[in-house]
Short mmCIF file of C-alpha atoms and ligand atoms in Angstrom, two decimals:
data_model
loop_
_atom_site.label_atom_id
_atom_site.label_comp_id
_atom_site.label_asym_id
_atom_site.label_seq_id
_atom_site.Cartn_x
_atom_site.Cartn_y
_atom_site.Cartn_z
CA MET A 1 -11.23 25.28 19.37
CA THR A 2 -13.85 23.66 21.57
CA THR A 3 -16.91 24.33 19.38
CA PRO A 4 -19.20 21.35 20.07
CA LEU A 5 -19.75 19.13 17.03
CA ALA A 6 -23.10 19.61 15.27
CA ASN A 7 -22.78 16.11 13.77
CA ASP A 8 -20.85 13.60 15.86
CA ARG A 9 -22.36 10.42 14.36
CA LEU A 10 -18.99 9.26 13.07
CA LEU A 11 -17.31 9.49 16.47
CA ARG A 12 -20.26 7.86 18.20
CA ALA A 13 -20.45 4.96 15.74
CA LEU A 14 -16.68 4.37 15.96
CA LEU A 15 -17.06 4.16 19.75
CA ARG A 16 -20.16 1.92 19.40
CA GLU A 17 -22.42 4.52 20.99
CA PRO A 18 -26.06 4.96 19.83
CA VAL A 19 -26.62 6.92 16.58
CA ASP A 20 -29.80 8.07 14.80
CA ARG A 21 -28.50 6.77 11.46
CA THR A 22 -25.41 5.12 10.01
CA PRO A 23 -22.70 7.69 9.26
CA ILE A 24 -20.92 7.65 5.90
CA TRP A 25 -17.67 8.99 4.49
CA ILE A 26 -15.74 7.76 1.47
CA MET A 27 -12.09 6.84 1.14
CA ARG A 28 -10.50 9.32 -1.31
CA GLN A 29 -13.66 11.42 -1.15
CA ALA A 30 -11.58 14.38 -2.33
CA GLY A 31 -10.05 13.32 -5.62
CA ARG A 32 -10.02 13.14 -9.38
CA TYR A 33 -13.64 12.00 -9.80
CA LEU A 34 -14.61 15.58 -8.81
CA PRO A 35 -14.21 18.22 -11.55
CA GLU A 36 -13.57 20.90 -8.90
CA TYR A 37 -10.65 18.80 -7.56
CA ARG A 38 -9.16 18.54 -11.05
CA ALA A 39 -9.51 22.31 -11.45
CA THR A 40 -7.77 23.07 -8.14
CA ARG A 41 -5.05 20.54 -8.90
CA SER A 42 -4.26 21.99 -12.29
CA LYS A 43 -4.08 25.45 -10.70
CA ALA A 44 -1.73 24.12 -8.01
CA GLY A 45 0.63 22.43 -10.47
CA SER A 46 1.12 18.98 -9.02
CA PHE A 47 -0.54 16.70 -6.49
CA LEU A 48 2.38 17.29 -4.11
CA ASP A 49 2.01 21.08 -4.40
CA LEU A 50 -1.61 20.56 -3.41
CA CYS A 51 -0.57 18.55 -0.34
CA LYS A 52 2.13 21.04 0.64
CA THR A 53 -0.03 24.19 0.40
CA PRO A 54 -2.36 24.22 3.45
CA GLU A 55 -4.92 26.58 1.86
CA LEU A 56 -5.27 24.29 -1.17
CA ALA A 57 -5.28 21.09 0.92
CA CYS A 58 -8.06 22.69 2.99
CA GLU A 59 -9.99 23.70 -0.14
CA VAL A 60 -9.97 20.18 -1.64
CA THR A 61 -10.77 18.60 1.74
CA LEU A 62 -13.97 20.66 1.85
CA GLN A 63 -15.02 20.13 -1.79
CA PRO A 64 -16.83 16.79 -1.32
CA LEU A 65 -18.64 18.17 1.76
CA ARG A 66 -20.08 21.02 -0.28
CA ARG A 67 -21.58 18.50 -2.70
CA PHE A 68 -22.69 15.68 -0.40
CA PRO A 69 -23.95 15.61 3.22
CA LEU A 70 -21.06 13.39 4.37
CA ASP A 71 -20.62 12.72 8.08
CA ALA A 72 -16.86 13.41 8.17
CA ALA A 73 -14.02 15.22 6.46
CA ILE A 74 -10.69 13.48 5.90
CA LEU A 75 -7.49 15.46 5.78
CA PHE A 76 -6.26 15.82 2.21
CA SER A 77 -2.68 14.59 2.18
CA ASP A 78 -0.85 11.36 1.41
CA ILE A 79 0.65 8.54 3.44
CA LEU A 80 3.99 9.10 1.70
CA THR A 81 4.61 12.54 3.20
CA VAL A 82 6.24 10.80 6.19
CA PRO A 83 8.99 8.99 4.22
CA ASP A 84 9.37 12.19 2.17
CA ALA A 85 10.05 14.05 5.44
CA MET A 86 12.57 11.32 6.33
CA GLY A 87 14.57 12.49 3.32
CA LEU A 88 13.64 9.95 0.62
CA GLY A 89 12.57 12.54 -1.95
CA LEU A 90 8.98 11.82 -2.99
CA TYR A 91 7.84 12.64 -6.51
CA PHE A 92 4.95 11.58 -8.72
CA GLU A 93 5.70 10.43 -12.27
CA SER A 94 2.59 11.30 -14.28
CA GLY A 95 0.52 8.17 -14.78
CA GLU A 96 3.04 6.07 -12.83
CA GLY A 97 2.16 6.78 -9.22
CA PRO A 98 4.56 7.65 -6.41
CA CYS A 99 8.37 7.26 -6.55
CA PHE A 100 11.28 7.93 -4.17
CA ARG A 101 14.62 9.32 -5.35
CA ASP A 102 16.50 7.56 -2.54
CA PRO A 103 15.00 4.18 -1.64
CA VAL A 104 16.30 2.48 1.52
CA ARG A 105 17.86 -0.94 1.00
CA SER A 106 20.54 -1.49 3.67
CA LEU A 107 20.86 -1.46 7.45
CA ALA A 108 23.30 1.46 7.17
CA ALA A 109 20.75 3.52 5.20
CA ILE A 110 18.03 2.58 7.70
CA GLU A 111 20.18 3.68 10.63
CA ARG A 112 20.79 7.05 9.00
CA LEU A 113 17.06 7.83 8.64
CA PRO A 114 15.93 10.76 10.80
CA ILE A 115 12.63 10.88 12.73
CA PRO A 116 10.90 13.99 11.35
CA ASP A 117 9.56 16.69 13.67
CA PRO A 118 5.88 17.04 12.66
CA GLU A 119 5.87 20.77 13.42
CA GLN A 120 8.96 21.30 11.24
CA GLU A 121 9.31 19.04 8.19
CA LEU A 122 5.58 18.17 8.25
CA ARG A 123 4.34 21.53 9.40
CA TYR A 124 2.33 21.95 6.18
CA VAL A 125 0.20 18.96 7.26
CA MET A 126 -0.38 20.34 10.76
CA ASP A 127 -1.22 23.79 9.32
CA ALA A 128 -3.73 22.11 6.98
CA VAL A 129 -5.33 20.30 9.94
CA ARG A 130 -5.64 23.57 11.92
CA LEU A 131 -7.08 25.41 8.92
CA ILE A 132 -9.58 22.65 8.06
CA ARG A 133 -10.81 22.54 11.68
CA ARG A 134 -11.33 26.27 11.61
CA GLU A 135 -13.24 26.11 8.31
CA LEU A 136 -15.36 23.10 9.38
CA ASP A 137 -16.39 25.16 12.39
CA GLY A 138 -17.80 22.18 14.27
CA SER A 139 -20.00 20.88 11.43
CA VAL A 140 -18.48 17.36 11.11
CA PRO A 141 -15.39 15.71 12.58
CA LEU A 142 -12.02 15.72 10.82
CA ILE A 143 -10.25 12.38 10.31
CA GLY A 144 -6.44 12.36 10.31
CA PHE A 145 -4.40 9.44 9.00
CA SER A 146 -1.10 7.77 8.38
CA GLY A 147 0.19 4.74 6.50
CA SER A 148 1.10 1.67 8.54
CA PRO A 149 4.83 1.06 9.05
CA TRP A 150 4.70 -2.04 6.80
CA THR A 151 2.89 -0.23 3.97
CA LEU A 152 5.25 2.76 4.19
CA ALA A 153 8.24 0.39 4.25
CA THR A 154 7.14 -1.26 0.97
CA TYR A 155 7.32 2.12 -0.79
CA MET A 156 10.55 3.11 1.00
CA VAL A 157 12.36 -0.09 0.02
CA GLU A 158 10.94 -0.51 -3.52
CA GLY A 159 11.26 3.21 -4.27
CA ALA A 160 7.84 3.07 -5.98
CA GLY A 161 4.54 1.23 -5.92
CA SER A 162 4.86 -2.48 -6.60
CA ARG A 163 2.77 -5.59 -7.13
CA ASP A 164 5.14 -8.27 -5.86
CA PHE A 165 7.43 -6.27 -3.52
CA PRO A 166 10.66 -8.05 -4.60
CA GLU A 167 13.14 -5.80 -2.75
CA THR A 168 10.97 -5.53 0.36
CA LYS A 169 10.46 -9.29 0.60
CA ARG A 170 14.15 -9.90 -0.06
CA LEU A 171 14.98 -7.68 2.91
CA LEU A 172 12.24 -9.20 5.08
CA TYR A 173 13.27 -12.82 4.47
CA GLY A 174 17.01 -12.22 4.07
CA GLU A 175 17.68 -9.64 6.79
CA PRO A 176 14.68 -9.68 9.11
CA GLN A 177 16.56 -7.68 11.76
CA ALA A 178 17.16 -4.86 9.24
CA MET A 179 13.45 -4.89 8.34
CA HIS A 180 12.59 -4.68 12.04
CA ALA A 181 14.98 -1.75 12.45
CA LEU A 182 13.21 0.05 9.59
CA LEU A 183 9.73 -0.70 10.95
CA GLN A 184 10.73 0.45 14.46
CA LYS A 185 11.92 3.75 13.10
CA VAL A 186 8.87 4.27 10.90
CA ALA A 187 6.56 3.32 13.78
CA THR A 188 8.18 5.99 15.95
CA ALA A 189 7.81 8.55 13.14
CA VAL A 190 4.14 7.59 12.61
CA THR A 191 3.32 7.76 16.34
CA THR A 192 4.81 11.24 16.62
CA TYR A 193 3.05 12.31 13.41
CA LEU A 194 -0.40 11.05 14.46
CA ASN A 195 -0.11 12.55 17.92
CA ALA A 196 0.77 15.89 16.31
CA GLN A 197 -2.30 15.61 14.04
CA ILE A 198 -4.45 14.95 17.13
CA ARG A 199 -2.93 17.97 18.90
CA ALA A 200 -3.56 20.08 15.78
CA GLY A 201 -7.23 19.03 15.73
CA ALA A 202 -7.78 15.60 14.13
CA GLN A 203 -10.84 14.09 15.92
CA ALA A 204 -10.35 10.48 14.74
CA VAL A 205 -7.35 8.81 13.12
CA MET A 206 -7.02 5.96 10.66
CA ILE A 207 -4.00 3.80 9.88
CA PHE A 208 -3.92 2.56 6.26
CA ASP A 209 -2.23 -0.82 5.92
CA THR A 210 -2.81 -1.09 2.20
CA TRP A 211 -0.25 -3.87 1.66
CA GLY A 212 -0.58 -5.92 4.87
CA GLY A 213 -2.55 -8.46 2.83
CA SER A 214 0.61 -9.33 0.86
CA LEU A 215 2.08 -11.07 3.92
CA THR A 216 1.62 -14.60 5.28
CA PRO A 217 -0.41 -14.83 8.50
CA ARG A 218 2.72 -15.25 10.62
CA LEU A 219 4.57 -12.39 8.94
CA TYR A 220 1.49 -10.14 9.04
CA ARG A 221 1.47 -10.42 12.82
CA GLU A 222 5.18 -9.94 13.21
CA PHE A 223 5.91 -7.26 10.58
CA SER A 224 2.67 -5.32 10.26
CA LEU A 225 0.17 -5.82 13.07
CA ALA A 226 2.73 -5.67 15.91
CA TYR A 227 3.85 -2.20 14.79
CA MET A 228 0.30 -0.90 14.38
CA GLN A 229 -0.46 -2.24 17.85
CA ARG A 230 2.54 -0.36 19.25
CA ILE A 231 1.41 2.87 17.59
CA VAL A 232 -2.16 2.50 18.89
CA ALA A 233 -0.82 1.97 22.43
CA GLU A 234 1.24 5.17 22.22
CA LEU A 235 -1.42 7.48 20.78
CA ASP A 236 -2.97 10.30 22.82
CA ARG A 237 -6.52 8.98 22.65
CA GLU A 238 -8.16 12.01 24.19
CA HIS A 239 -8.25 15.63 23.11
CA ASP A 240 -10.37 18.55 24.29
CA GLY A 241 -12.23 16.20 26.63
CA ARG A 242 -13.31 13.78 23.86
CA ARG A 243 -12.00 10.36 22.97
CA VAL A 244 -10.16 10.22 19.64
CA PRO A 245 -11.14 6.90 18.00
CA VAL A 246 -8.54 4.92 16.05
CA VAL A 247 -9.38 2.84 12.96
CA LEU A 248 -7.09 0.13 11.56
CA PHE A 249 -7.51 -0.85 7.92
CA THR A 250 -5.60 -3.79 6.46
CA LYS A 251 -6.59 -4.27 2.84
CA GLY A 252 -6.84 -7.99 2.15
CA GLY A 253 -6.71 -8.67 5.89
CA GLY A 254 -10.16 -10.24 6.29
CA ALA A 255 -8.70 -13.58 7.38
CA TRP A 256 -7.05 -11.94 10.41
CA LEU A 257 -9.87 -9.87 11.93
CA GLU A 258 -9.70 -11.57 15.33
CA TRP A 259 -6.03 -10.55 15.68
CA GLN A 260 -6.76 -7.02 14.48
CA ALA A 261 -9.64 -6.74 16.97
CA ASP A 262 -7.13 -7.37 19.78
CA ALA A 263 -4.72 -4.62 18.68
CA GLY A 264 -6.37 -1.95 20.86
CA ALA A 265 -8.07 0.09 18.09
CA ASP A 266 -11.70 1.26 18.35
CA ALA A 267 -12.66 0.16 14.85
CA LEU A 268 -11.54 -1.92 11.88
CA GLY A 269 -11.83 -0.95 8.23
CA LEU A 270 -12.97 -3.75 5.90
CA ASP A 271 -12.47 -4.24 2.18
CA TRP A 272 -15.24 -5.90 0.14
CA THR A 273 -13.98 -9.48 0.38
CA ILE A 274 -15.86 -10.23 3.61
CA GLU A 275 -19.51 -9.94 4.66
CA LEU A 276 -20.12 -7.33 7.36
CA GLY A 277 -22.30 -9.75 9.35
CA GLU A 278 -19.60 -12.41 9.38
CA ALA A 279 -16.99 -9.83 10.38
CA ALA A 280 -19.25 -8.58 13.21
CA ALA A 281 -19.77 -12.12 14.49
CA ARG A 282 -16.02 -12.74 14.50
CA VAL A 283 -14.92 -9.55 16.28
CA GLY A 284 -17.85 -9.52 18.72
CA ASP A 285 -18.18 -6.29 20.66
CA ARG A 286 -14.48 -5.51 20.75
CA VAL A 287 -14.50 -3.03 17.83
CA ALA A 288 -16.75 -1.09 15.46
CA LEU A 289 -16.59 -1.80 11.72
CA GLN A 290 -16.09 0.55 8.79
CA GLY A 291 -16.89 -0.38 5.20
CA ASN A 292 -17.34 -2.13 2.86
CA LEU A 293 -19.08 -1.52 -0.47
CA ASP A 294 -17.09 -2.60 -3.53
CA PRO A 295 -16.02 0.76 -5.06
CA ALA A 296 -16.76 -0.66 -8.53
CA VAL A 297 -20.50 -0.71 -7.69
CA LEU A 298 -20.39 3.03 -8.41
CA TYR A 299 -19.81 2.25 -12.11
CA ALA A 300 -23.33 0.78 -12.26
CA SER A 301 -26.74 2.51 -12.27
CA ASP A 302 -28.37 4.42 -9.41
CA GLU A 303 -30.68 1.48 -8.93
CA VAL A 304 -27.76 -0.94 -8.48
CA VAL A 305 -26.01 1.52 -6.15
CA ARG A 306 -29.15 1.61 -3.97
CA THR A 307 -29.55 -2.17 -3.94
CA GLU A 308 -25.91 -2.89 -3.15
CA ALA A 309 -25.68 -0.17 -0.49
CA ARG A 310 -28.76 -1.60 1.24
CA ARG A 311 -27.27 -5.06 1.03
CA VAL A 312 -24.22 -3.82 2.97
CA LEU A 313 -26.45 -2.04 5.52
CA ASP A 314 -28.69 -5.11 5.92
CA GLY A 315 -25.60 -7.25 6.56
CA PHE A 316 -24.79 -5.34 9.73
CA ASP A 317 -27.39 -6.60 12.14
CA ARG A 318 -26.65 -4.44 15.18
CA SER A 319 -27.95 -1.05 16.23
CA THR A 320 -24.57 0.68 16.41
CA GLY A 321 -20.89 0.29 15.58
CA HIS A 322 -21.06 0.65 11.79
CA VAL A 323 -19.57 3.42 9.68
CA PHE A 324 -20.48 3.09 6.01
CA ASN A 325 -17.60 3.41 3.53
CA LEU A 326 -16.25 1.84 0.39
CA GLY A 327 -13.93 -1.15 0.75
CA HIS A 328 -11.12 0.95 -0.78
CA GLY A 329 -10.68 4.37 -2.39
CA ILE A 330 -13.18 5.70 -4.95
CA HIS A 331 -11.99 5.30 -8.55
CA PRO A 332 -11.18 8.43 -10.60
CA GLY A 333 -13.71 7.54 -13.35
CA ILE A 334 -16.79 7.55 -11.12
CA ASP A 335 -19.70 9.93 -11.85
CA PRO A 336 -20.27 12.14 -8.77
CA ASP A 337 -24.03 11.64 -9.22
CA ARG A 338 -23.60 7.98 -8.15
CA VAL A 339 -21.96 9.22 -4.95
CA ALA A 340 -24.93 11.52 -4.29
CA THR A 341 -27.22 8.48 -4.65
CA LEU A 342 -25.05 6.44 -2.32
CA VAL A 343 -25.01 9.06 0.45
CA GLU A 344 -28.76 9.60 0.12
CA THR A 345 -29.43 5.83 0.33
CA VAL A 346 -27.32 5.38 3.46
CA HIS A 347 -28.93 8.36 5.16
CA ALA A 348 -32.46 7.25 4.27
CA TYR A 349 -31.90 3.70 5.50
CA ARG A 350 -33.67 2.40 8.54
CA ALA A 351 -33.08 -1.18 9.58
CA THR A 352 -36.38 -3.06 9.69
O1 CP3 B 1 -9.17 9.60 1.52
C1 CP3 B 1 -8.94 10.79 1.23
O2 CP3 B 1 -9.74 11.48 0.55
C2 CP3 B 1 -7.71 11.47 1.78
C3 CP3 B 1 -6.61 11.60 0.91
C4 CP3 B 1 -5.68 10.43 0.66
C5 CP3 B 1 -4.87 10.38 -0.50
N1 CP3 B 1 -4.03 9.33 -0.39
C6 CP3 B 1 -4.91 11.34 -1.60
C7 CP3 B 1 -4.32 10.96 -2.89
C8 CP3 B 1 -5.35 9.33 1.45
C9 CP3 B 1 -5.95 8.86 2.76
C10 CP3 B 1 -4.29 8.64 0.77
C11 CP3 B 1 -3.64 7.45 1.32
C12 CP3 B 1 -2.74 6.66 0.45
N2 CP3 B 1 -1.81 7.12 -0.43
C13 CP3 B 1 -2.63 5.27 0.51
C14 CP3 B 1 -3.38 4.38 1.46
C15 CP3 B 1 -4.79 4.23 1.10
C16 CP3 B 1 -5.03 3.42 -0.13
O3 CP3 B 1 -5.53 3.99 -1.11
O4 CP3 B 1 -4.75 2.22 -0.07
C17 CP3 B 1 -1.64 4.88 -0.41
C18 CP3 B 1 -1.19 3.48 -0.72
C19 CP3 B 1 -1.13 6.07 -0.98
C20 CP3 B 1 -0.01 6.18 -1.96
C21 CP3 B 1 -0.45 6.83 -3.20
N3 CP3 B 1 -0.79 8.16 -3.33
C22 CP3 B 1 -0.62 6.21 -4.47
C23 CP3 B 1 -0.38 4.75 -4.76
C24 CP3 B 1 -1.05 7.22 -5.34
C25 CP3 B 1 -1.30 7.10 -6.81
C26 CP3 B 1 -2.61 6.45 -7.03
C27 CP3 B 1 -3.46 7.20 -8.00
O5 CP3 B 1 -4.69 7.10 -7.84
O6 CP3 B 1 -2.93 7.85 -8.91
C28 CP3 B 1 -1.18 8.40 -4.59
C29 CP3 B 1 -1.67 9.70 -5.11
C30 CP3 B 1 -2.90 10.25 -4.47
N4 CP3 B 1 -3.12 10.32 -3.12
C31 CP3 B 1 -3.99 10.86 -5.16
C32 CP3 B 1 -4.87 11.32 -4.17
C33 CP3 B 1 -6.16 12.10 -4.37
C34 CP3 B 1 -4.11 11.04 -6.65
C35 CP3 B 1 -3.30 12.25 -6.97
C36 CP3 B 1 -3.73 12.93 -8.20
O7 CP3 B 1 -3.33 12.47 -9.28
O8 CP3 B 1 -4.41 13.98 -8.09
#
């Protein structure tokens, strides 16, 4: 278990330690843009079968690393496995995204929600983490993850993905104490889940707050950031003698970076709506930054990919504390050859 890492650039950059070059990984790096992913998925049956079969989750986790010299693997799973384990009944309607059979809309339903035991109801995730670590054999670090309590709550209350979050906002504004009860419970479940991933072998963890940007500044602090802060404070930040860095990512949260930088995480994920240099100036030396190429750049030519990737790299004017990534997940229609060009460009880059 204690094989030293051959490539620890990601962990070093997240902790703002010196690196020989900027590390890169890609949100949703295992996914439908890869033909080998589509093949494994059709063999498995459904996306959820893929998540719930550790051997297959391990296989698709490793697929992008066989193609590209990425500096990290990310566990193949989904943020919605936690509410599924809380009994909501996750399923994916083809072409419609995720749905829950039993959404949670009342204080009584919230109070009935169990906190899942990660080594029982979510054992398939922990088994996948252990298997991936074994297969990686110390080549690159493995990133674990969870959704933020707020983002998970939007799916749990709506019962599906949403653009306007009508039921969630009704609960938040109408019965704020019920919303807090839900977020408390989910935060406890997430803390337990992430600590179990760390024990199983995750070497960095990321919290995805995909829908934090739908809140007002005041409500973001009270209903999203406060719970992420609590989770970060309760994580086991060291394993096998090495610090386990934590990354917070609020999509659409660029206006609130100073608050995020004070939440106790090691790094912040950025979407593409803010310049890296401006973000760095605002957070100072409190955190490292991860991001933030517009994923849609990958629809353009190799030449544009190179130019735009260098523009992102040029924007970060410090020697360490940057992990290159997209500002959100890679789109399913992207040609893998553009990704090869992107990884090559980031690795070849030297700040002048
Ligand atoms: O980054 C990675 O490679 C790790 C795997 C990963 C997935 N989902 C796989 C996935 C991660 C980190 C997630 C997180 C996730 N899941 C988030 C937060 C990050 C983000 O993208 O904002 C959210 C909001 C979800 C919920 C979810 N899962 C949605 C809305 C969907 C449908 C979207 C779509 O593209 O169809 C999923 C399904 C999902 N999760 C897929 C993958 C590869 C597509 C499944 C498939 O059809 O094969």
